[in-house]
Short mmCIF file of C-alpha atoms and ligand atoms in Angstrom, two decimals:
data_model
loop_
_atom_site.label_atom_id
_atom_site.label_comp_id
_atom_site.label_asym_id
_atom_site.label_seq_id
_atom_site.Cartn_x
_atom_site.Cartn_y
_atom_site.Cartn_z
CA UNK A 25 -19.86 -1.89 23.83
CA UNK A 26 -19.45 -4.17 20.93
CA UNK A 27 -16.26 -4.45 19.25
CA UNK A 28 -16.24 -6.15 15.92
CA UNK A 29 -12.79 -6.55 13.85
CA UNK A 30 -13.42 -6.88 10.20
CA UNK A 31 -13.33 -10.07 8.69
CA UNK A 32 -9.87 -9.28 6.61
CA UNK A 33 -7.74 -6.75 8.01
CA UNK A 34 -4.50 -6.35 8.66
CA UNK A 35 -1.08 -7.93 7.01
CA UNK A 36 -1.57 -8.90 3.35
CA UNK A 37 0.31 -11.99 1.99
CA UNK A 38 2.79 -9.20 0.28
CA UNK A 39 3.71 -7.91 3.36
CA UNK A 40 3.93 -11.28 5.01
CA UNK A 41 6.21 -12.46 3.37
CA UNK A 42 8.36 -9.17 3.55
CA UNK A 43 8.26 -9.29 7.30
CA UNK A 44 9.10 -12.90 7.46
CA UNK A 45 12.23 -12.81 4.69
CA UNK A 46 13.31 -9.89 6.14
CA UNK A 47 13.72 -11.32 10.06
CA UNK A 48 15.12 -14.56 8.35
CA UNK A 49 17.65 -11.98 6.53
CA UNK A 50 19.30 -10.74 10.09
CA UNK A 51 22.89 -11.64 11.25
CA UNK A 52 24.17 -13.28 8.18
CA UNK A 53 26.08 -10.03 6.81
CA UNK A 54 24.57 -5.97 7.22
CA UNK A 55 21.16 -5.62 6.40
CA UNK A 56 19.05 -2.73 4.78
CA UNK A 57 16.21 -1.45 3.46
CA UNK A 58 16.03 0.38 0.72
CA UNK A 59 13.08 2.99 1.85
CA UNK A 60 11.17 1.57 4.87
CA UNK A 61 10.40 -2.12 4.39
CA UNK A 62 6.79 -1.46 5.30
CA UNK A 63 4.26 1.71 5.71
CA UNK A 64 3.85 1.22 9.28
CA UNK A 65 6.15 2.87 12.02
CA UNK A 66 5.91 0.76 14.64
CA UNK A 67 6.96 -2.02 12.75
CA UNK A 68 10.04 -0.36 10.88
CA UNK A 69 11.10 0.35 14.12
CA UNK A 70 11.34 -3.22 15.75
CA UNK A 71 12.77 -4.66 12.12
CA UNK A 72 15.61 -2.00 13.02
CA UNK A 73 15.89 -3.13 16.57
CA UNK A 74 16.25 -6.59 15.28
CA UNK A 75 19.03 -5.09 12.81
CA UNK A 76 17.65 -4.29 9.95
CA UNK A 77 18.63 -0.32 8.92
CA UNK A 78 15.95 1.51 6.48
CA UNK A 79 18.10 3.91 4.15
CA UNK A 80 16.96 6.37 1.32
CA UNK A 81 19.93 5.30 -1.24
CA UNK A 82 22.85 2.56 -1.46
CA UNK A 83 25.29 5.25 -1.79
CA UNK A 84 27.49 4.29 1.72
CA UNK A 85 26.92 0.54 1.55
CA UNK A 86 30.11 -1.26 0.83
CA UNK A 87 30.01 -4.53 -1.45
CA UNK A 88 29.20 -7.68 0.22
CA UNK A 89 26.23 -5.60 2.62
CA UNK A 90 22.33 -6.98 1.98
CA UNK A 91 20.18 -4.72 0.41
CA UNK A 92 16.14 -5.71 0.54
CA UNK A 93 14.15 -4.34 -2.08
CA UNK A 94 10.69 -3.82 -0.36
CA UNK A 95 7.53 -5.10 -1.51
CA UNK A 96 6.69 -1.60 -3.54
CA UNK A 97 9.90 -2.58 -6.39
CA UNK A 98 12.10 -0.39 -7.48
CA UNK A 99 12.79 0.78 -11.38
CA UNK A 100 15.31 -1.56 -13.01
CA UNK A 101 18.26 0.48 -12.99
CA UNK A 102 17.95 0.64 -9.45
CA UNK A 103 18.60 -2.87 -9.27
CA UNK A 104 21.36 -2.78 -11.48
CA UNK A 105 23.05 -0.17 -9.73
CA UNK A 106 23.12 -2.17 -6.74
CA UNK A 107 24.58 -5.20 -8.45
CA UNK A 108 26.99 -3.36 -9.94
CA UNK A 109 28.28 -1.99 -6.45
CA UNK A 110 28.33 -5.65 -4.88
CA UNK A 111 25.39 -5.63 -2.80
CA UNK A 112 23.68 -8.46 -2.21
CA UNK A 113 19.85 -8.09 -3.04
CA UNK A 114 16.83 -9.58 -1.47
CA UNK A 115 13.93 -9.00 -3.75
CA UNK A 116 11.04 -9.48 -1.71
CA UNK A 117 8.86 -6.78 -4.67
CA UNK A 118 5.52 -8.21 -4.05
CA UNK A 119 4.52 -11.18 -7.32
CA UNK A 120 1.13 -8.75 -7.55
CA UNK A 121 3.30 -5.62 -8.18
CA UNK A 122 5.90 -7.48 -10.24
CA UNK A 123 2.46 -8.38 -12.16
CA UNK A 124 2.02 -4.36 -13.00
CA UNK A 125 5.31 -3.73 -13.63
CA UNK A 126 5.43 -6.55 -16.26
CA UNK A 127 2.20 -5.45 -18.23
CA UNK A 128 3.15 -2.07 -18.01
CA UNK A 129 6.69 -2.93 -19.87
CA UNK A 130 4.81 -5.35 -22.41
CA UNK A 131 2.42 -2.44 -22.89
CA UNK A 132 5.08 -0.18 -23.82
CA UNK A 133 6.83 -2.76 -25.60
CA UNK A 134 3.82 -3.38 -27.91
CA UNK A 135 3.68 0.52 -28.74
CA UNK A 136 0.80 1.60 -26.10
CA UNK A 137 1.61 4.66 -24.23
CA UNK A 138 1.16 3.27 -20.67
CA UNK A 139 -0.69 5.13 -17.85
CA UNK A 140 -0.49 4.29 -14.26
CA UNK A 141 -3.75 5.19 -12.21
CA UNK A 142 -2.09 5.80 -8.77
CA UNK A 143 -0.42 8.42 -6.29
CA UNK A 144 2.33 9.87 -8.30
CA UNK A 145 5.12 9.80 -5.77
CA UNK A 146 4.02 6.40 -4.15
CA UNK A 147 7.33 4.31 -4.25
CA UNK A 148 5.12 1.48 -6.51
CA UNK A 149 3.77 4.02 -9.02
CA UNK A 150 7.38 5.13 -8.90
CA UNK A 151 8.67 1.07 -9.78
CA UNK A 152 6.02 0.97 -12.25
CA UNK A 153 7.00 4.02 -14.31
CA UNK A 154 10.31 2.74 -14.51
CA UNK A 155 9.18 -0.49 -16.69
CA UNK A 156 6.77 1.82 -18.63
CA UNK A 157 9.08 4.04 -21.03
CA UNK A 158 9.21 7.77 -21.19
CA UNK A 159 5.99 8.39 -22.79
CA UNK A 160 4.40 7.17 -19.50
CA UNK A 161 1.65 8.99 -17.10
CA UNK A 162 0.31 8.91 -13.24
CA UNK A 163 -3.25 9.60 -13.62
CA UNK A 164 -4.52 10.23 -9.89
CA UNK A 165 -8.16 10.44 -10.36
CA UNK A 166 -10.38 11.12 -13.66
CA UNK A 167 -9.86 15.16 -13.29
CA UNK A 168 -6.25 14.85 -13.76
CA UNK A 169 -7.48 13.51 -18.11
CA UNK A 170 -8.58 16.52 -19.15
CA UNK A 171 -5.22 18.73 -20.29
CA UNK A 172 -2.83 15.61 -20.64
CA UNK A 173 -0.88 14.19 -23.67
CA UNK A 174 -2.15 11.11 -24.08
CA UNK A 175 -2.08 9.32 -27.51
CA UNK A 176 -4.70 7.42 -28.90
CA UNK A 177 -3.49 4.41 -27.98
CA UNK A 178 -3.52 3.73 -24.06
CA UNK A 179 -2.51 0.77 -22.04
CA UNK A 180 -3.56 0.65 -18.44
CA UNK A 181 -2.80 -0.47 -15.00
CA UNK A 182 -3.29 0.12 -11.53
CA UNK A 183 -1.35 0.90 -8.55
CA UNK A 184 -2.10 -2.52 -6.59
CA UNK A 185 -4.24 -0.64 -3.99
CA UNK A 186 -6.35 1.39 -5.84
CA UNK A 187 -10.32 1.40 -5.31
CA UNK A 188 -12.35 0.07 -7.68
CA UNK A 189 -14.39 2.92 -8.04
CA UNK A 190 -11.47 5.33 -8.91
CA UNK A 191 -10.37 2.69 -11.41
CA UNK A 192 -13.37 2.46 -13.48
CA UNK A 193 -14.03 6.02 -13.50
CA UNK A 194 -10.17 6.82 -14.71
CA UNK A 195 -10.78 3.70 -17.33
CA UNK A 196 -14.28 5.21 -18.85
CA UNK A 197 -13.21 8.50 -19.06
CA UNK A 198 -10.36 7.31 -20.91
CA UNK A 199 -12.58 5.53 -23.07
CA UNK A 200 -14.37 7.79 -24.22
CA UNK A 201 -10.60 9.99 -25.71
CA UNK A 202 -9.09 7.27 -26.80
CA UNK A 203 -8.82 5.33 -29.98
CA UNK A 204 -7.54 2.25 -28.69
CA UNK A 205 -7.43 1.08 -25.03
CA UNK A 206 -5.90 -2.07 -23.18
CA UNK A 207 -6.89 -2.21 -19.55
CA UNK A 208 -4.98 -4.40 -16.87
CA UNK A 209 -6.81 -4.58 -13.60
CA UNK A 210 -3.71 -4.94 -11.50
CA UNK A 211 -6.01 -4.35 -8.47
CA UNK A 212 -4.44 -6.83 -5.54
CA UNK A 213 -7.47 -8.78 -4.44
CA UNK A 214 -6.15 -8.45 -0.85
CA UNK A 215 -7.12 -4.43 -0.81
CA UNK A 216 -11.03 -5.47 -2.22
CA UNK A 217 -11.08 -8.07 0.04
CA UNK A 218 -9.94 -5.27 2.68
CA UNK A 219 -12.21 -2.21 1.09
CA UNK A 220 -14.90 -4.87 1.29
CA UNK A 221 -15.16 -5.92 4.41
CA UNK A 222 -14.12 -2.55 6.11
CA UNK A 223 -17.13 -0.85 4.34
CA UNK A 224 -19.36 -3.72 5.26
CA UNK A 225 -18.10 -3.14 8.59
CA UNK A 226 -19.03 0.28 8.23
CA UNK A 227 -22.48 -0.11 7.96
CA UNK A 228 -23.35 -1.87 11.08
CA UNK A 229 -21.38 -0.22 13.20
CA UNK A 230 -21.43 3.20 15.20
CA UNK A 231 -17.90 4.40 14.68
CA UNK A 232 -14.62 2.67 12.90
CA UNK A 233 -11.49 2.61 13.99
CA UNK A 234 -8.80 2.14 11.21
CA UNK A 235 -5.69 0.84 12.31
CA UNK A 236 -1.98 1.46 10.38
CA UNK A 237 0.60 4.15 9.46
CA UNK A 238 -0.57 7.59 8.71
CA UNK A 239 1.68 7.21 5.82
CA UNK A 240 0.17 3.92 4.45
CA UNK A 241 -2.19 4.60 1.37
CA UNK A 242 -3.99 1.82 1.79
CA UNK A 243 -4.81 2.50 5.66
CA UNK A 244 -5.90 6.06 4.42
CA UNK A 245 -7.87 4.81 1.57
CA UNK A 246 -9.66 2.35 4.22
CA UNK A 247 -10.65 5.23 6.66
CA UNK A 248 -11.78 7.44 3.30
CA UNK A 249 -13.89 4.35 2.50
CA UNK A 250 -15.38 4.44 5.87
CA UNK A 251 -15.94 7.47 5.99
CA UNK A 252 -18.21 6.87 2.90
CA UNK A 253 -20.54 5.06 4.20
CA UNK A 254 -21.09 8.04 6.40
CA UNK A 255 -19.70 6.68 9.90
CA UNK A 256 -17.12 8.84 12.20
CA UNK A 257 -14.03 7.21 11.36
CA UNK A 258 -10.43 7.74 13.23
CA UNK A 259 -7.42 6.37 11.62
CA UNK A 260 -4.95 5.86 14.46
CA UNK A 261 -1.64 4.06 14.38
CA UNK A 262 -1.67 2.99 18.07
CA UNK A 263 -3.70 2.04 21.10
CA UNK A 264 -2.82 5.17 22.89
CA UNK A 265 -4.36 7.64 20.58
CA UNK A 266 -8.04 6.00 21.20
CA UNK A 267 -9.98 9.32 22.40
CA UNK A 268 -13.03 8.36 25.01
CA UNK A 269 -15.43 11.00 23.38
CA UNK A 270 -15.26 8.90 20.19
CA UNK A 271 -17.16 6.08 21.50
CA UNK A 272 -19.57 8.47 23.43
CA UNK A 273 -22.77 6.70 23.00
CA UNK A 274 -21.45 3.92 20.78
CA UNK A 275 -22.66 0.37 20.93
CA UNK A 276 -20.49 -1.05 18.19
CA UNK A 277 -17.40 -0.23 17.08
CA UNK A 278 -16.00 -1.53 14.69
CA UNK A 279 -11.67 -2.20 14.15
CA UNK A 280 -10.05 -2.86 10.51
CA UNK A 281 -6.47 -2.56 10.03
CA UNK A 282 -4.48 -2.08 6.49
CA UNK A 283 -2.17 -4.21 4.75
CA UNK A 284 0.45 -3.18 6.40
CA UNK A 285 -0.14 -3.29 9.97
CA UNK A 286 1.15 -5.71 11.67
CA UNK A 287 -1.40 -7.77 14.09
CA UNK A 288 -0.19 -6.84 17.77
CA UNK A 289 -0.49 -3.42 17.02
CA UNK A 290 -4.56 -4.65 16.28
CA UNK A 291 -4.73 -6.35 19.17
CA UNK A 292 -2.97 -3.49 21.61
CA UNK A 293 -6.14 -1.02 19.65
CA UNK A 294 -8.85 -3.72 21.22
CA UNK A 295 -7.26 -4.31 24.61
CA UNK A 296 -7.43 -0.88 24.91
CA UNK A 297 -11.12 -0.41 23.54
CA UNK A 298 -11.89 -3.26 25.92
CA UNK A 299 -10.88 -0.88 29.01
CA UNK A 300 -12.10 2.81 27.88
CA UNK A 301 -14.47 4.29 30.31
CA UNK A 302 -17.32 5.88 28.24
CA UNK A 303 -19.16 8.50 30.17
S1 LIG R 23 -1.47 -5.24 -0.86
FE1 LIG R 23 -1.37 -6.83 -2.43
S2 LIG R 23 0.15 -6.02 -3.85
FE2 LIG R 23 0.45 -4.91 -1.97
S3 LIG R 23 1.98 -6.09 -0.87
FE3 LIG R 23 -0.03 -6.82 -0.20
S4 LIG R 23 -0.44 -8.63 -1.47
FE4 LIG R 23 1.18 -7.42 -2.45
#
C-alpha cells in the first residue's frame, strides 16, 4: 500500500509562529493562554507540560503574569482589559487575521454594515465582530441571507479559513440584495494551498486520512472537502484510531493534516499506516 502525504499539510506559518513564541515565552514569569493556543489536543497538552496553562478568562491572573493572545485575536476590549489588570500580553493574533479584523473596522468606519462569512462562535469570527460595530453579521453559508437585516450597503470578509466555494456563493447572493457591496477576500492562502492539495490528493487516492483536532475547522473543512471528491475519508487526531477495515483493499492512501497539527502527530499517523495488517 501506497501512502502519499499531500504536498502542504500540516502547521501553517500562523500557527508556527504561535508554537514557537509561545515555547520561547516559558520560565520568564507565569504563562497562559487565553483559550487553547491551538485547535489541536495533543499539542495544547505538551505546551502545558512545558508550562504554559490554557484558561477561558484573565479573571484569577494577578498583574505581572503573561497572557498570550492566540493566533484567532481577541475583540479590543479584551485586550484592554488585560492591560488594565497588569498582565503582560503576547500577541501572537495571526498578521492574516489582524488583516480581517482591520478591513472589517475600516468597513464599518466608512459606513458599510460589515458581514463576516464564517462559523458564528469560532473564536476569529468572534475577534472579527469585535472590530466590526454593532450593526455587524455572521453569515454561515448563503441560506442563512434570506430573513436577515442587512442594509444596502455591505462590506465583506472572510473568516481566514473559509472555502472558496462558500465564499463566492455568500458574495453573489449578496450581490444580487444589495445596493452597494465591498468584498475583502481575507481567505489565508495557506487553507487554498491546503484545500488544494488535499482535494488533489483526493482524487488519486483510495481513501484519505485527515489528520488534526476534531475541534479544528479547518481539519473538518479538509475531510468535508475530501469527502467531495467522493473518497471514504476518516478524520482522526491520532495514530491509534487508524481502523484496519479502512484500508481493506486500498492501494493508496492518501495523509493531509490541517493547519494546526503539529508534524509528529503526521508522522506517528504514517508509522502506523506503514505497519497495519490489511486482510
Ligand atoms: S491558517 Fe492562515 S490565518 Fe490561520 S493561523 Fe494559519 S497562516 Fe494564519
Amino acid at each position: 500500500m501506497e501512502i502519499i502525504l499531500a504536498d502542504k499539510a500540516g502547521f501553517c506559518f500562523g500557527v508556527k509562529r504561535a508554537i514557537n513564541t509561545a515555547f520561547e515565552a516559558v520560565g520568564k514569569t507565569r504563562v497562559y493562554c487565553l483559550g487553547p493556543l491551538i485547535h489541536n489536543p495533543q499539542e495544547v497538552e505538551r505546551l502545558r507540560q512545558a508550562g504554559i496553562e490554557t484558561v477561558d478568562d484573565f479573571g484569577s491572573l494577578n498583574a505581572g503574569d503573561t497572557l498570550i493572545i492566540r493566533s484567532h485575536g481577541v475583540p479590543p476590549h479584551v485586550i484592554e482589559q488585560a492591560r488594565n489588570r497588569g498582565l503582560t500580553i503576547i500577541d501572537l493574533t495571526c498578521p492574516f487575521v489582524g488583516k480581517a479584523q482591520r478591513h472589517a473596522e475600516v468597513l464599518h468606519k466608512e459606513g458599510y454594515q460589515v458581514v463576516v462569512v464564517g462559523e458564528k462562535k469560532h473564536p476569529e469570527v468572534q475577534s472579527i465582530l469585535g472590530h466590526a460595530g454593532d450593526s455587524a453579521v455572521v453569515v454561515e453559508t448563503a441560506n442563512d441571507i434570506p430573513g436577515m437585516k442587512l442594509h444596502g450597503r455591505l462590506g465583506v470578509v472572510a473568516q481566514t479559513t473559509q472555502s472558496y466555494g462558500n465564499f463566492s456563493e455568500i458574495v453573489l447572493t449578496l450581490l444580487r440584495i444589495s445596493k452597494e457591496l465591498k468584498v475583502f477576500n481575507t481567505i489565508c492562502s495557506s487553507t487554498k494551498e491546503r484545500q488544494e492539495a488535499a482535494r488533489i490528493l483526493a482524487r488519486q487516492v483510495d481513501v484519505m486520512l485527515v489528520v488534526g483536532g476534531r475541534n479544528s475547522a479547518n481539519t473538518s473543512r479538509l475531510a468535508d472537502l475530501c469527502r467531495q471528491e467522493g473518497k471514504p475519508t476518516h478524520h482522526i487526531e491520532v495514530a491509534d484510531e487508524i481502523r484496519p477495515e479502512w484500508l481493506e483493499g486500498a492501494t493508496k492512501v492518501g495523509v493531509t493534516a490541517g493547519a494546526s497539527t503539529p508534524d509528529w502527530l503526521v508522522e506517528g499517523v504514517i508509522e502506523k499506516l506503514k505497519q497495519v495488517k490489511i486482510r
